[in-house]
Coordinates of C-alpha atoms in Angstrom, one line a residue:
X1 CA 80.2 83.9 69.8
X2 CA 80.8 85.9 72.8
X3 CA 77.3 85.3 73.8
X4 CA 78.0 81.4 73.8
X5 CA 80.8 82.1 76.5
X6 CA 78.7 84.7 78.6
X7 CA 75.6 82.1 78.6
X8 CA 76.7 80.2 81.6
X9 CA 77.1 83.3 83.7
X10 CA 73.8 84.7 82.9
X11 CA 72.2 81.2 83.9
X12 CA 74.0 81.0 87.2
X13 CA 72.8 84.4 88.1
X14 CA 69.3 83.6 87.3
X15 CA 69.5 80.5 89.8
X16 CA 70.9 82.7 92.5
X17 CA 73.4 80.1 93.6
X18 CA 74.5 82.1 96.5
X19 CA 71.4 81.6 98.5
X20 CA 71.8 81.2 102.1
X21 CA 69.1 78.8 102.4
X22 CA 70.5 75.1 102.2
X23 CA 68.4 72.3 100.5
X24 CA 66.7 69.9 102.4
X25 CA 67.8 66.3 102.5
X26 CA 64.9 65.1 100.2
X27 CA 65.8 68.0 97.7
X28 CA 69.4 66.8 97.6
X29 CA 68.0 63.4 97.0
X30 CA 66.1 64.5 94.0
X31 CA 69.0 66.4 92.4
X32 CA 71.1 63.0 93.0
X33 CA 68.4 60.9 91.4
X34 CA 68.1 63.4 88.4
X35 CA 71.9 63.2 88.1
X36 CA 71.6 59.2 88.0
X37 CA 68.6 59.4 85.5
X38 CA 66.1 57.9 87.8
X39 CA 63.3 60.0 86.8
X40 CA 60.4 58.1 88.3
X41 CA 62.1 57.9 91.6
X42 CA 63.0 61.6 91.6
X43 CA 59.1 62.5 90.9
X44 CA 58.3 60.3 93.7
X45 CA 60.4 61.9 96.3
X46 CA 59.0 65.4 94.8
X47 CA 55.4 64.4 95.3
X48 CA 56.2 63.5 99.0
X49 CA 57.5 67.1 99.8
X50 CA 55.3 70.0 100.7
X51 CA 55.6 72.8 98.0
X52 CA 56.3 75.2 100.9
X53 CA 59.5 73.2 101.9
X54 CA 61.3 73.4 98.7
X55 CA 64.0 76.2 99.0
X56 CA 65.7 75.8 95.7
X57 CA 62.8 75.5 93.2
X58 CA 64.5 76.8 90.2
X59 CA 67.3 74.5 90.6
X60 CA 65.1 71.6 91.3
X61 CA 62.6 72.0 88.6
X62 CA 65.1 72.7 85.9
X63 CA 67.0 69.5 86.9
X64 CA 63.8 67.5 86.7
X65 CA 62.8 69.1 83.3
X66 CA 66.2 68.3 81.8
X67 CA 66.0 64.5 83.1
X68 CA 62.6 64.4 81.5
X69 CA 64.1 65.6 78.2
X70 CA 67.0 63.1 78.4
X71 CA 64.6 60.2 79.3
X72 CA 62.2 61.3 76.4
X73 CA 59.2 61.2 78.9
X74 CA 57.0 63.9 78.0
X75 CA 54.3 62.8 80.5
X76 CA 56.4 63.4 83.4
X77 CA 57.5 66.5 81.9
X78 CA 53.8 67.7 81.8
X79 CA 53.7 67.0 85.6
X80 CA 56.8 69.3 86.3
X81 CA 55.2 71.9 84.0
X82 CA 52.2 71.9 86.2
X83 CA 54.5 72.3 89.4
X84 CA 56.3 75.2 87.5
X85 CA 53.1 77.1 86.8
X86 CA 51.8 76.3 90.3
X87 CA 54.9 77.7 91.7
X88 CA 55.0 80.9 89.5
X89 CA 58.4 80.1 88.1
X90 CA 57.7 80.8 84.6
X91 CA 59.6 84.0 84.9
X92 CA 62.8 82.1 85.8
X93 CA 65.2 82.3 82.7
X94 CA 66.8 78.7 83.4
X95 CA 63.5 77.1 84.1
X96 CA 61.8 78.6 81.1
X97 CA 64.6 77.5 78.8
X98 CA 64.6 73.9 80.1
X99 CA 60.9 73.9 79.7
X100 CA 61.2 75.2 76.1
X101 CA 63.8 72.5 75.6
X102 CA 61.5 69.8 76.8
X103 CA 58.7 70.7 74.3
X104 CA 61.1 71.6 71.4
X105 CA 62.7 68.1 71.6
X106 CA 59.9 65.9 72.4
X107 CA 56.9 67.4 70.8
X108 CA 56.6 67.1 66.9
X109 CA 53.8 69.9 67.0
X110 CA 55.7 73.0 66.7
X111 CA 52.5 75.1 67.6
X112 CA 52.8 73.8 71.3
X113 CA 56.4 74.7 71.3
X114 CA 55.6 78.1 70.2
X115 CA 53.1 78.6 72.8
X116 CA 55.6 77.8 75.5
X117 CA 58.1 80.2 73.8
X118 CA 55.5 83.1 73.4
X119 CA 54.7 82.5 77.3
X120 CA 58.4 82.9 78.5
X121 CA 58.9 85.9 80.5
X122 CA 62.5 86.4 79.6
X123 CA 63.7 85.2 76.2
X124 CA 67.5 85.2 75.8
X125 CA 69.8 84.0 72.9
X126 CA 69.3 80.4 74.1
X127 CA 65.6 80.7 73.9
X128 CA 65.5 82.2 70.5
X129 CA 68.1 79.6 69.1
X130 CA 66.1 76.8 70.5
X131 CA 62.8 77.8 68.6
X132 CA 64.7 78.7 65.4
X133 CA 66.3 75.2 65.5
X134 CA 63.2 73.7 66.3
X135 CA 61.6 74.8 63.3
X136 CA 64.3 73.8 61.0
X137 CA 64.2 70.3 62.4
X138 CA 60.3 70.5 61.7
X139 CA 60.8 71.0 58.2
X140 CA 59.7 74.6 58.4
X141 CA 62.7 76.7 57.4
X142 CA 60.6 79.9 56.5
X143 CA 59.3 80.0 60.0
X144 CA 62.8 79.8 61.4
X145 CA 64.0 82.9 59.3
X146 CA 60.8 84.9 60.3
X147 CA 61.6 84.1 63.9
X148 CA 65.2 85.1 63.4
X149 CA 64.1 88.5 62.0
X150 CA 61.8 88.9 65.0
X151 CA 65.0 88.1 67.4
X152 CA 67.0 91.0 65.5
X153 CA 63.9 93.2 66.1
X154 CA 64.2 92.6 69.8
X155 CA 67.8 93.5 69.9
X156 CA 69.0 89.9 70.8
X157 CA 72.3 89.3 69.3
X158 CA 72.7 86.1 67.6
X159 CA 75.4 83.5 68.3
X160 CA 77.3 80.9 66.2
X161 CA 74.7 78.4 66.9
X162 CA 71.7 80.6 65.8
X163 CA 73.4 81.7 62.5
X164 CA 74.3 77.9 61.7
X165 CA 70.6 77.0 62.0
X166 CA 69.3 79.9 60.0
X167 CA 72.1 78.7 57.2
X168 CA 70.6 75.4 57.2
X169 CA 67.2 77.0 56.9
X170 CA 68.3 79.0 53.9
X171 CA 69.8 75.8 52.2
X172 CA 66.3 73.9 52.6
X173 CA 64.4 76.9 51.0
X174 CA 67.1 77.1 48.3
X175 CA 68.0 80.8 49.1
X176 CA 71.8 80.5 48.3
X177 CA 72.4 84.1 48.4
X178 CA 71.0 84.7 51.8
X179 CA 72.6 81.7 53.2
X180 CA 76.1 82.7 51.9
X181 CA 75.4 86.1 53.8
X182 CA 74.4 84.2 57.1
X183 CA 77.5 81.9 56.4
X184 CA 79.8 84.8 56.3
X185 CA 78.4 86.3 59.4
X186 CA 79.2 83.0 61.1
X187 CA 82.7 83.0 60.3
X188 CA 83.0 86.6 61.0
X189 CA 81.6 86.3 64.5
X190 CA 83.9 83.4 65.7
X191 CA 87.1 85.2 64.7
X192 CA 86.5 88.4 66.5
X193 CA 85.5 86.5 69.6
X194 CA 89.0 85.0 69.7
X195 CA 90.9 88.1 68.3
X196 CA 89.3 90.4 71.0
X197 CA 91.1 88.3 73.7
X198 CA 94.6 89.6 74.5
X199 CA 96.0 86.1 75.0
X200 CA 93.5 83.5 73.8
X201 CA 94.5 80.0 75.3
X202 CA 93.9 76.6 73.9
X203 CA 90.7 76.2 75.9
X204 CA 89.3 79.2 74.3
X205 CA 90.3 77.9 70.6
X206 CA 89.0 74.6 71.4
X207 CA 85.6 76.2 72.3
X208 CA 85.4 77.9 69.0
X209 CA 86.6 74.7 67.0
X210 CA 83.8 72.6 69.1
X211 CA 81.3 75.2 68.2
X212 CA 82.1 75.0 64.3
X213 CA 81.9 71.0 64.5
X214 CA 78.6 71.0 66.4
X215 CA 77.2 73.2 63.8
X216 CA 78.2 71.0 61.0
X217 CA 81.0 73.7 59.8
X218 CA 83.9 71.3 59.5
X219 CA 85.9 73.1 57.1
X220 CA 85.8 76.1 59.3
X221 CA 86.9 73.8 62.3
X222 CA 89.9 72.7 60.5
X223 CA 90.8 76.0 59.6
X224 CA 90.7 77.4 63.2
X225 CA 92.7 74.4 64.2
X226 CA 95.5 75.2 61.8
X227 CA 95.4 78.8 63.0
X228 CA 95.6 77.8 66.5
X229 CA 98.6 75.3 66.1
X230 CA 100.6 76.6 63.2
X231 CA 100.4 80.3 63.7
X232 CA 99.7 80.9 67.4
X233 CA 102.0 78.0 68.5
X234 CA 99.3 76.8 70.9
X235 CA 99.4 73.0 71.8
X236 CA 96.0 71.2 71.4
X237 CA 94.7 68.8 74.0
X238 CA 92.8 65.6 73.7
X239 CA 89.4 67.2 73.5
X240 CA 90.8 69.3 70.6
X241 CA 92.3 66.5 68.7
X242 CA 88.8 64.5 69.3
X243 CA 86.8 67.5 67.8
X244 CA 89.0 67.9 65.0
X245 CA 89.1 64.2 64.1
X246 CA 85.2 64.4 64.0
X247 CA 85.5 67.1 61.3
X248 CA 88.0 64.9 59.4
X249 CA 85.7 61.9 59.6
X250 CA 82.6 63.8 58.3
X251 CA 84.5 65.2 55.5
X252 CA 85.9 61.9 54.6
X253 CA 89.6 63.5 54.7
X254 CA 91.6 60.4 55.2
X255 CA 94.9 62.1 54.5
X256 CA 94.2 65.0 56.8
X257 CA 92.8 62.2 59.5
X258 CA 96.4 60.5 59.3
X259 CA 98.2 63.7 59.7
X260 CA 96.1 64.5 63.0
X261 CA 96.9 60.9 64.0
X262 CA 100.7 61.7 63.8
X263 CA 100.2 64.8 65.6
X264 CA 98.4 62.8 68.4
X265 CA 101.5 60.7 68.7
X266 CA 103.7 63.6 68.7
X267 CA 101.9 65.3 71.6
X268 CA 102.2 62.1 73.6
X269 CA 98.2 61.5 73.7
X270 CA 98.3 57.9 72.6
X271 CA 96.2 55.9 74.9
X272 CA 93.8 58.9 75.6
X273 CA 90.4 57.1 75.3
X274 CA 88.7 60.2 73.9
X275 CA 91.5 60.7 71.1
X276 CA 91.6 57.0 70.4
X277 CA 87.8 56.7 70.0
X278 CA 87.9 59.6 67.8
X279 CA 90.4 58.0 65.6
X280 CA 88.4 54.6 65.5
X281 CA 85.5 56.8 64.2
X282 CA 87.4 58.8 61.9
X283 CA 89.1 55.8 60.1
X284 CA 85.8 54.0 59.8
X285 CA 84.0 57.1 58.3
X286 CA 86.8 57.2 55.8
X287 CA 86.6 53.7 54.9
X288 CA 89.6 52.4 56.4
X289 CA 88.1 49.7 58.7
X290 CA 91.6 47.9 59.2
X291 CA 93.1 50.9 60.5
X292 CA 90.2 51.5 62.8
X293 CA 90.4 48.0 64.1
X294 CA 94.2 48.5 64.8
X295 CA 93.7 51.6 66.8
X296 CA 90.9 50.0 68.8
X297 CA 93.0 46.9 69.6
X298 CA 95.8 49.4 71.1
X299 CA 93.4 51.1 73.5
X300 CA 94.6 50.0 77.1
X301 CA 91.2 50.7 78.9
X302 CA 88.2 50.2 76.5
X303 CA 84.9 52.0 77.6
X304 CA 81.5 52.0 76.1
X305 CA 82.5 55.1 73.9
X306 CA 85.5 53.3 72.2
X307 CA 83.3 50.1 71.7
X308 CA 80.5 52.1 70.4
X309 CA 82.8 53.7 67.9
X310 CA 84.1 50.4 66.6
X311 CA 80.4 49.1 66.4
X312 CA 79.5 52.3 64.3
X313 CA 82.3 51.5 61.9
X314 CA 81.4 47.9 61.2
X315 CA 77.7 48.7 60.8
X316 CA 78.6 51.5 58.5
X317 CA 80.5 49.1 56.1
X318 CA 77.9 46.6 56.5
X319 CA 79.7 43.9 58.5
X320 CA 76.9 43.2 60.8
X321 CA 78.2 39.8 62.1
X322 CA 81.3 41.8 63.5
X323 CA 78.7 44.1 65.1
X324 CA 76.9 41.4 67.2
X325 CA 80.3 39.9 68.0
X326 CA 81.8 42.8 69.5
X327 CA 78.6 43.8 71.3
X328 CA 78.6 40.6 73.0
X329 CA 82.1 41.2 74.2
X330 CA 81.2 44.7 75.7
X331 CA 81.1 44.8 79.5
X332 CA 78.8 47.8 79.4
X333 CA 76.7 49.0 76.5
X334 CA 75.4 52.5 76.1
X335 CA 72.3 53.6 74.3
X336 CA 74.3 54.2 71.0
X337 CA 75.6 50.6 71.2
X338 CA 72.1 49.3 71.5
X339 CA 70.8 51.3 68.5
X340 CA 73.8 49.9 66.4
X341 CA 73.5 46.5 67.1
X342 CA 69.7 46.6 66.6
X343 CA 70.4 47.9 63.0
X344 CA 72.9 45.2 62.7
X345 CA 70.3 42.6 63.7
X346 CA 67.8 44.2 61.3
X347 CA 70.5 44.0 58.3
X348 CA 70.7 40.3 59.2
X349 CA 67.0 39.7 59.5
X350 CA 68.2 38.1 63.1
X351 CA 64.9 38.8 65.0
X352 CA 65.9 36.3 67.8
X353 CA 69.1 37.9 68.5
X354 CA 67.2 41.4 68.3
X355 CA 64.8 40.1 70.9
X356 CA 67.7 39.2 73.1
X357 CA 69.3 42.8 72.8
X358 CA 65.7 44.1 73.4
X359 CA 65.5 42.4 76.7
X360 CA 68.9 43.6 77.5
X361 CA 67.9 47.2 76.9
X362 CA 64.8 47.2 79.0
X363 CA 67.0 45.3 81.7
X364 CA 70.1 47.8 81.7
X365 CA 68.6 51.2 80.6
X366 CA 67.2 53.5 83.3
X367 CA 65.2 55.7 80.6
X368 CA 63.6 55.3 77.1
X369 CA 65.5 56.4 74.1
X370 CA 63.6 57.4 70.9
X371 CA 66.6 56.3 68.8
X372 CA 67.0 52.8 70.3
X373 CA 63.2 52.2 70.1
X374 CA 63.0 53.5 66.4
X375 CA 65.8 50.9 65.9
X376 CA 63.5 48.2 67.5
X377 CA 60.6 49.3 65.3
X378 CA 62.9 49.1 62.2
X379 CA 64.0 45.6 63.3
X380 CA 60.7 44.1 63.8
X381 CA 59.2 45.6 60.8
X382 CA 62.1 44.5 58.4
X383 CA 61.7 40.9 59.9
X384 CA 57.9 40.7 59.4
X385 CA 57.0 40.9 63.0
X386 CA 54.5 43.7 62.3
X387 CA 52.6 43.1 65.5
X388 CA 55.9 43.6 67.6
X389 CA 56.9 46.7 65.5
X390 CA 53.3 48.2 66.3
X391 CA 53.4 47.4 70.0
X392 CA 56.8 49.1 70.3
X393 CA 55.5 51.9 68.1
X394 CA 52.3 52.5 70.2
X395 CA 54.0 52.5 73.5
X396 CA 56.6 55.1 72.3
X397 CA 56.2 58.4 74.1
X398 CA 57.9 60.4 71.3
X399 CA 58.3 59.2 67.7
X400 CA 60.7 60.7 65.0
X401 CA 60.7 60.4 61.2
X402 CA 62.9 57.2 61.6
X403 CA 60.0 55.5 63.5
X404 CA 57.2 56.7 61.0
X405 CA 59.5 55.7 58.1
X406 CA 60.1 52.1 59.8
X407 CA 56.5 51.4 60.1
X408 CA 55.6 52.4 56.6
X409 CA 58.6 50.2 55.4
X410 CA 57.2 47.2 57.3
X411 CA 53.9 47.4 55.7
X412 CA 55.4 47.8 52.2
X413 CA 58.0 45.2 52.5
X414 CA 55.2 42.7 54.0
X415 CA 52.4 44.0 51.8
X416 CA 51.7 40.6 50.4
X417 CA 50.9 39.1 53.7
X418 CA 49.6 42.2 55.5
X419 CA 48.0 44.3 52.7
X420 CA 47.5 42.2 49.7
X421 CA 44.0 40.7 50.5
X422 CA 40.7 42.8 50.7
X423 CA 40.4 41.2 54.4
X424 CA 43.5 43.1 55.5
X425 CA 42.6 46.4 54.2
X426 CA 42.7 47.9 57.6
X427 CA 46.3 47.6 57.6
X428 CA 46.4 49.5 54.4
X429 CA 44.4 52.3 56.1
X430 CA 46.9 52.2 59.0
X431 CA 49.8 52.6 56.5
X432 CA 47.9 55.5 55.1
X433 CA 47.4 57.2 58.5
X434 CA 51.1 56.7 59.2
X435 CA 52.1 58.1 56.0
X436 CA 50.0 61.3 56.4
X437 CA 51.3 61.7 59.8
X438 CA 54.8 61.6 58.6
X439 CA 53.9 64.2 55.8
X440 CA 52.4 66.3 58.4
X441 CA 55.5 66.2 60.4
X442 CA 57.8 67.1 57.5
X443 CA 55.8 68.0 54.2
X444 CA 59.1 68.5 52.3
X445 CA 60.7 65.1 53.2
X446 CA 60.5 62.9 50.0
X447 CA 60.9 59.5 51.4
X448 CA 57.5 59.9 53.1
X449 CA 55.8 60.0 49.8
X450 CA 57.9 57.3 48.3
X451 CA 57.0 54.8 50.9
X452 CA 53.4 55.4 50.9
X453 CA 53.5 54.8 47.1
X454 CA 55.3 51.5 47.6
X455 CA 52.5 50.6 50.0
X456 CA 49.8 51.3 47.4
X457 CA 51.9 49.4 44.6
X458 CA 52.2 46.3 47.1
X459 CA 48.5 46.1 47.2
X460 CA 47.7 46.9 43.6
X461 CA 46.7 50.4 44.0
X462 CA 48.4 51.9 41.0
X463 CA 46.3 54.8 40.4
X464 CA 47.0 55.9 44.0
X465 CA 50.7 55.3 43.7
X466 CA 50.5 57.6 40.5
X467 CA 48.6 60.1 42.2
X468 CA 51.3 60.3 45.0
X469 CA 53.7 61.2 42.4
X470 CA 51.5 64.1 41.0
X471 CA 51.1 65.5 44.5
X472 CA 55.1 65.5 44.9
X473 CA 55.3 67.3 41.6
X474 CA 52.7 69.9 42.6
X475 CA 54.3 70.5 46.0
X476 CA 57.8 70.6 44.3
X477 CA 59.1 67.5 46.3
X478 CA 61.8 65.9 44.8
X479 CA 63.6 62.8 45.6
X480 CA 67.3 63.6 46.2
X481 CA 69.6 61.4 44.1
X482 CA 72.3 59.6 45.8
X483 CA 75.8 60.3 45.3
X484 CA 79.2 59.1 46.2
X485 CA 82.5 60.9 47.3
X486 CA 86.0 60.2 46.1
X487 CA 89.2 61.7 47.7
X488 CA 91.8 62.7 45.0
X489 CA 95.1 64.6 46.0
X490 CA 93.5 65.3 49.4
X491 CA 90.5 67.0 47.6
X492 CA 86.9 65.6 47.8
X493 CA 84.7 65.0 44.9
X494 CA 81.2 63.6 44.2
X495 CA 79.8 61.1 41.7
X496 CA 76.1 61.9 40.7
X497 CA 73.9 59.2 38.8
X498 CA 73.2 60.0 35.3
X499 CA 70.4 57.6 33.9
X500 CA 71.8 54.1 34.5
X501 CA 75.4 55.0 34.6
X502 CA 77.2 57.1 37.3
X503 CA 79.5 59.6 35.8
X504 CA 81.8 61.5 37.9
X505 CA 81.3 65.3 38.1
X506 CA 84.3 67.1 36.5
X507 CA 86.6 67.9 39.4
X508 CA 88.4 71.0 39.3
X509 CA 89.3 71.3 42.9
X510 CA 91.7 74.4 42.8
X511 CA 88.7 76.3 41.5
X512 CA 85.8 74.7 43.4
X513 CA 87.4 74.4 46.7
X514 CA 89.9 76.2 48.8
X515 CA 91.0 73.7 51.3
X516 CA 93.0 74.8 54.3

């Protein structure tokens, strides 16, 4: 965890921010455009500058690469990559990590990302963590653990984010013992990072709590909060409460969430937009929609974050009409809001309203977002507008598993129209191609096989559907059964399906869980 705190210093040293050379007006303009997300304009200005005139190349190229990543524009990123190679900046640590981030977030083929990683002149903990996380996201947990061992051989000390990624990899390959070992190391690293400080303040504690939350270690986040507040007597701020409320929501802890709400009022943070938005989200995730709406109504100055939180609450509970209603009342929508309202339109099969939202998204947003465009593909596919879905799909610079799933679902749901007759067998071929691409991206993901089997059934290809089941069995791919959660005496238990009847798993919480 100490390395997380030191990371920023090493990056600043790499950039040599104390350079005596002042940036030219055009360089300042590029940095300003990057900050605003106006990528095309920034690249246009860059192309108008002679390479010899650029005095702050590391800062400039790193900013451009980060903007390309945010804009999900890999083609522009390739142009900047060419500039980096031409300028000989592959050796700069900050530029190299920005380049690696571009590939690991936008390129589904990990071999390309690995090639960039291997070409880095300096590999720090950020570089190693990026490639390890990339392998986990790509469904290759074995590779991520191998890279982790290589990292240790090179003497690079992992941080909490590295170890949390390795814990996820262990869970995916089913190695419980190894996962528990790494999980223990994660906890062991965060505590000494705080203990070694003579007087750790609220900011330090909040950083650790936030790191746990971002790593999906919600129990540990709550544990550190209580240590900070009860035993060290430190007063949490709005950001601390926002982080802890996120943990409560993800754990479904309504009682603890209410306890945090009371503390928010006690600390005089009512009206803080960050805290109030987190409260809305927490109550929604815990199934208390009425309380979420009450908190939202009390927010004096609502912004896109608080409105997006409420949209997420109604979308999660299936109240799609309320999602559309509140979206129309929003003065300013962000990317999350667009994605949520498009999912609501898909749930209502409201294709016309979805098209209106599509127009607003194109008009308002300065860059393309893979989550929003995946929601568009899902909307059009569910509503039977396969041509629209395919058009959005083919124009997307980057596609994720949700995008591929949506296209296959569209073929499966509209199979009678699109795939049922021999004259439309080309669509069946397209569905097969999409499914094979999905399986290539993540071979252990069961839904890819299930959706392809559904497509085969929709056109009467029963033997092929059965063959998919045999392939799943041979590869050890299993469909994960759904389960529900229930809170009892501030303890969380799950319901697992057994046959046609759901029987609650016997809950012996004092033994199974040690809740803080």
